[in-house]
PDB file of C-alpha atoms in Angstrom:
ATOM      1  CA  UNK F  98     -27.947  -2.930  -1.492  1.00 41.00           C
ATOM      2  CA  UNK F  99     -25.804  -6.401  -1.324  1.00 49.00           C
ATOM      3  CA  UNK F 100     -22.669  -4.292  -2.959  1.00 58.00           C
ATOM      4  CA  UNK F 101     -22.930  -1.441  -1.214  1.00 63.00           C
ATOM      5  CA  UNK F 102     -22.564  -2.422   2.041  1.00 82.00           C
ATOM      6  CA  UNK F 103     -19.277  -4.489   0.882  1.00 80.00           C
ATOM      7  CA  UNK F 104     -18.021  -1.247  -0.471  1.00 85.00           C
ATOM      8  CA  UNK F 105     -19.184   0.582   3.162  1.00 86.00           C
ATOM      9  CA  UNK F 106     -17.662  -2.397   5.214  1.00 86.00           C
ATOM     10  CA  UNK F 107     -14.334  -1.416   2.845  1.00 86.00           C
ATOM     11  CA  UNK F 108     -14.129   2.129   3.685  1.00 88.00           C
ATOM     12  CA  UNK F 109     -14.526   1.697   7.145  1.00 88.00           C
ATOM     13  CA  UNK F 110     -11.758  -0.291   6.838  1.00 88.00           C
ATOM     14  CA  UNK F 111      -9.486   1.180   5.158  1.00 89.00           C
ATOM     15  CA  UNK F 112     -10.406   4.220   7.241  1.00 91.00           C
ATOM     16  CA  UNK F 113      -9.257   3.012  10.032  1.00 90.00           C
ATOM     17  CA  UNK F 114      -6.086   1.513   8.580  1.00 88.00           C
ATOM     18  CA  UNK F 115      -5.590   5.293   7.081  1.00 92.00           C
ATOM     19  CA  UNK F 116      -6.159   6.905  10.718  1.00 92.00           C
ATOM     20  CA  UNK F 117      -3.666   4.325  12.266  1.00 90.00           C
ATOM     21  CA  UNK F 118      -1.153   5.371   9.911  1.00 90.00           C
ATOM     22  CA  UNK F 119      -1.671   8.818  10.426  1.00 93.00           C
ATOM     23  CA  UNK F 120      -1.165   8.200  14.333  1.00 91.00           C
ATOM     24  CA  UNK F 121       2.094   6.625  13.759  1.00 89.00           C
ATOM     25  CA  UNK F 122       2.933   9.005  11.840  1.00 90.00           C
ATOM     26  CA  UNK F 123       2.248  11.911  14.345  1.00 91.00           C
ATOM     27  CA  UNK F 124       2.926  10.202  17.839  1.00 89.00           C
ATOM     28  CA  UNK F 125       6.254   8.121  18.565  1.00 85.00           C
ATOM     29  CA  UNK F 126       4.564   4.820  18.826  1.00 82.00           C
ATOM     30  CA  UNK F 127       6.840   1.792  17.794  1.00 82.00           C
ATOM     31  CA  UNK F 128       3.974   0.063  15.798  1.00 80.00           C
ATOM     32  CA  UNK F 129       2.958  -0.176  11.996  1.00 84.00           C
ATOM     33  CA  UNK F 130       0.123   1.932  11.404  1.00 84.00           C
ATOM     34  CA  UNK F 131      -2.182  -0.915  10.613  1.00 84.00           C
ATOM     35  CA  UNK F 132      -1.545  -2.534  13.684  1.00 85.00           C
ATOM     36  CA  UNK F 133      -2.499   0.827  15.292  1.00 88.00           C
ATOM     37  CA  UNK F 134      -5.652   0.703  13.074  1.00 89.00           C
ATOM     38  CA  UNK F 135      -6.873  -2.505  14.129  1.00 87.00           C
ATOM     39  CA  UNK F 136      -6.609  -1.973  17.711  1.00 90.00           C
ATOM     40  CA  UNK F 137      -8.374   1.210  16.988  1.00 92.00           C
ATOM     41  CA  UNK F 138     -11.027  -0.791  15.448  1.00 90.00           C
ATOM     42  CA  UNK F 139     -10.782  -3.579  18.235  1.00 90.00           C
ATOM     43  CA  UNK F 140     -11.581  -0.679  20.985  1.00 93.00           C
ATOM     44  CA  UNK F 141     -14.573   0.450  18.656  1.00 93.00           C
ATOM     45  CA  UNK F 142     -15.699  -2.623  18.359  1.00 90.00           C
ATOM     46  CA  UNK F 143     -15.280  -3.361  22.421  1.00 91.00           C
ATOM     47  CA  UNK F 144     -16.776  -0.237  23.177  1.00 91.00           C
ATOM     48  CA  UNK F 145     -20.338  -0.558  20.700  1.00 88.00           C
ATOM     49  CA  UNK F 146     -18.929   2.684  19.318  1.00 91.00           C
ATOM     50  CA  UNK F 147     -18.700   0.518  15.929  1.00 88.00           C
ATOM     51  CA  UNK F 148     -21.302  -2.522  15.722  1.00 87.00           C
ATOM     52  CA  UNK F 149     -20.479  -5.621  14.740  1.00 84.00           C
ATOM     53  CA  UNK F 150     -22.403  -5.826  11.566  1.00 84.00           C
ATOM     54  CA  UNK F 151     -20.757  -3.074  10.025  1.00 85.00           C
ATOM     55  CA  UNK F 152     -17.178  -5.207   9.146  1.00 85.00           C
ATOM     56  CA  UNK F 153     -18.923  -9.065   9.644  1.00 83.00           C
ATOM     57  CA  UNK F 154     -19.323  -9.761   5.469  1.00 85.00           C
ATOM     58  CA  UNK F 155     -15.710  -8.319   4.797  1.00 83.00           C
ATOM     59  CA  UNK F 156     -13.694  -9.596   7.551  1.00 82.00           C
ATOM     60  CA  UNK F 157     -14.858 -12.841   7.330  1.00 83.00           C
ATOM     61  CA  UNK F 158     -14.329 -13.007   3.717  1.00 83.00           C
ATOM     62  CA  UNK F 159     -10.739 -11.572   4.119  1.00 78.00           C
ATOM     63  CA  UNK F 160     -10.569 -14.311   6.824  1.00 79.00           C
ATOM     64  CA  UNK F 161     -11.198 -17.219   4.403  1.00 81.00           C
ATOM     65  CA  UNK F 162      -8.910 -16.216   1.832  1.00 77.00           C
ATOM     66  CA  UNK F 163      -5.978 -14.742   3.690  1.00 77.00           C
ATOM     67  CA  UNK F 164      -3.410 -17.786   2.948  1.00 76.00           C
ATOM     68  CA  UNK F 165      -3.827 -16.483  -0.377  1.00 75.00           C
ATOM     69  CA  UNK F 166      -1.959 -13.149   0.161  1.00 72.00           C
ATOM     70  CA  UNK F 167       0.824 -15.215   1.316  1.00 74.00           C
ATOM     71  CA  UNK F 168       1.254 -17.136  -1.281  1.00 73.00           C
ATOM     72  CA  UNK F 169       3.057 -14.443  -3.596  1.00 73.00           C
ATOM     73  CA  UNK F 170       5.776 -12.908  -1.515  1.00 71.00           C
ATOM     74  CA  UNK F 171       6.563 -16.562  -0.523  1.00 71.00           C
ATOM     75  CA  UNK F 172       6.733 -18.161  -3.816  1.00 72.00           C
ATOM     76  CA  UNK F 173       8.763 -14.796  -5.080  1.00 70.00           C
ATOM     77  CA  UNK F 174      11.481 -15.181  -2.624  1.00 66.00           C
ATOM     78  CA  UNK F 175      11.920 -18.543  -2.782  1.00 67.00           C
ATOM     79  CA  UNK F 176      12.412 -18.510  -6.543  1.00 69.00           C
ATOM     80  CA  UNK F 177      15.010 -15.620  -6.169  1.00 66.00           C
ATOM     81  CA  UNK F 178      18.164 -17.061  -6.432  1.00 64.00           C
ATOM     82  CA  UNK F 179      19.765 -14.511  -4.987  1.00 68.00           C
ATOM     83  CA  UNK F 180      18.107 -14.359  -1.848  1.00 65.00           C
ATOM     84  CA  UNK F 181      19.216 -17.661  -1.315  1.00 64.00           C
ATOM     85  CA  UNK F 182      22.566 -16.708  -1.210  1.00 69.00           C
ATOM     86  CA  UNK F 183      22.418 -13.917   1.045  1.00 67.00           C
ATOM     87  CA  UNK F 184      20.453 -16.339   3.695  1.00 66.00           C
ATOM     88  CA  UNK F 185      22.654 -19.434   3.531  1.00 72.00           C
ATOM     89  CA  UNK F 186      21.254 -22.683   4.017  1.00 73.00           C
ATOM     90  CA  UNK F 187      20.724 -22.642   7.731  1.00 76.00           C
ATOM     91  CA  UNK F 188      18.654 -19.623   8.117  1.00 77.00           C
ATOM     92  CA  UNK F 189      16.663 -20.409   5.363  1.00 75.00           C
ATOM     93  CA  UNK F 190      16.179 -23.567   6.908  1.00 83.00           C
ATOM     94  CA  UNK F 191      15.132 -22.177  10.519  1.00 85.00           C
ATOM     95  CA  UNK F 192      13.001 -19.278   8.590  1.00 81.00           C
ATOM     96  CA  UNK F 193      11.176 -22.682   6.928  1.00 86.00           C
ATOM     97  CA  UNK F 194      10.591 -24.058   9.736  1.00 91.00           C
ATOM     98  CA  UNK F 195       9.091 -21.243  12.044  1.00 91.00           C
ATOM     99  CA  UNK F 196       6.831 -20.247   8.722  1.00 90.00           C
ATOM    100  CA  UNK F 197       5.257 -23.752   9.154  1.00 91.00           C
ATOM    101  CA  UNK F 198       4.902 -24.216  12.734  1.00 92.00           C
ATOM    102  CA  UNK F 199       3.422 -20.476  12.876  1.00 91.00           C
ATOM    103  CA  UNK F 200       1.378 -21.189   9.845  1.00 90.00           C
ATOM    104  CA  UNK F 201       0.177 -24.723  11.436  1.00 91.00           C
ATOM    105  CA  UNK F 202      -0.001 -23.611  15.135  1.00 91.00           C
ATOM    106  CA  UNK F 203      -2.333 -20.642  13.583  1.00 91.00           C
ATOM    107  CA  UNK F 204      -4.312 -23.097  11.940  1.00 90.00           C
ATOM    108  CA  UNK F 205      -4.704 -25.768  15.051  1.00 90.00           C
ATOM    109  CA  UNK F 206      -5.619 -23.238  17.021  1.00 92.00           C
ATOM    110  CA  UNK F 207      -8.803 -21.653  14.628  1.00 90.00           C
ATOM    111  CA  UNK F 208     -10.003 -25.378  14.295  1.00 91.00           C
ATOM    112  CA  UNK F 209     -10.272 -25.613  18.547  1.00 90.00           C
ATOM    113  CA  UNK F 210     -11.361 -22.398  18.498  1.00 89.00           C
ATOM    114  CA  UNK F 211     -14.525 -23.200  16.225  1.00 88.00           C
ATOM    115  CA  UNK F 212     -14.906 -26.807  17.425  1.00 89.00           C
ATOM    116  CA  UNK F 213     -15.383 -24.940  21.040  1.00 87.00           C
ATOM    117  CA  UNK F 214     -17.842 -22.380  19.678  1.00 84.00           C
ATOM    118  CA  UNK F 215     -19.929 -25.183  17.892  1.00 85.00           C
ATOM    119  CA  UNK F 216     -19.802 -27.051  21.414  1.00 84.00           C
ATOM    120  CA  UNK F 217     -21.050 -23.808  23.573  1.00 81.00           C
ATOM    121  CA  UNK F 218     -24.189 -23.296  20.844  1.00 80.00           C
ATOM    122  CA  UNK F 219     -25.414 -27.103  20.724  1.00 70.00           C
TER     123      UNK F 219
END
């Protein structure tokens, strides 16, 4: 039962990723499909059309290892000598900087964000 609601949790997932594409695709909007799909899913989810339960297990566990899909495409480029030289030095070096101060203004705000949870269920 444990596996198949992962593999439920998945394909309403990647059904709504599919049906945001597919509304990009058909009406002018100036958004990536998956963007589309998870606003979709967002109104769903606002709405009670879609519970709650039915994505928890996967999103959460997409949640803790997200940095990790990162890691590839960061580590490729980098090591890509020719990328470097298209960039020069000084855009690489503002592209560095903006990575980290996304990356760590992301990750300050998730920590206040759970310290204030843990603080509103004590």
């Amino acid at each position: 039962m444990m596996k198949r609601s992962w593999i439920l949790q998945l394909l309403l997932l990647i059904g709504f990723l599919l049906i945001g594409n597919l509304v990009v695709t058909f009406l002018p909007i100036p958004l990536p499909g998956s963007i589309v799909g998870m606003l979709l899913l967002f109104l769903f989810l606002l709405t009670g059309i879609i519970k709650l339960e039915w994505v928890e297990k996967l999103a959460s566990f997409q949640l803790k290892h997200l940095q990790l899909l990162f890691i590839p495409p960061i580590v490729s480029l980098l090591i890509s000598f020719h990328f470097l030289e298209i960039l020069r030095w000084n855009i690489f070096l503002i592209l560095l900087i903006s990575s980290l101060s996304c990356l760590l203004g992301t990750a300050y705000t998730v920590e206040w964000y759970e310290m204030r949870k843990k603080r509103e269920c004590k």
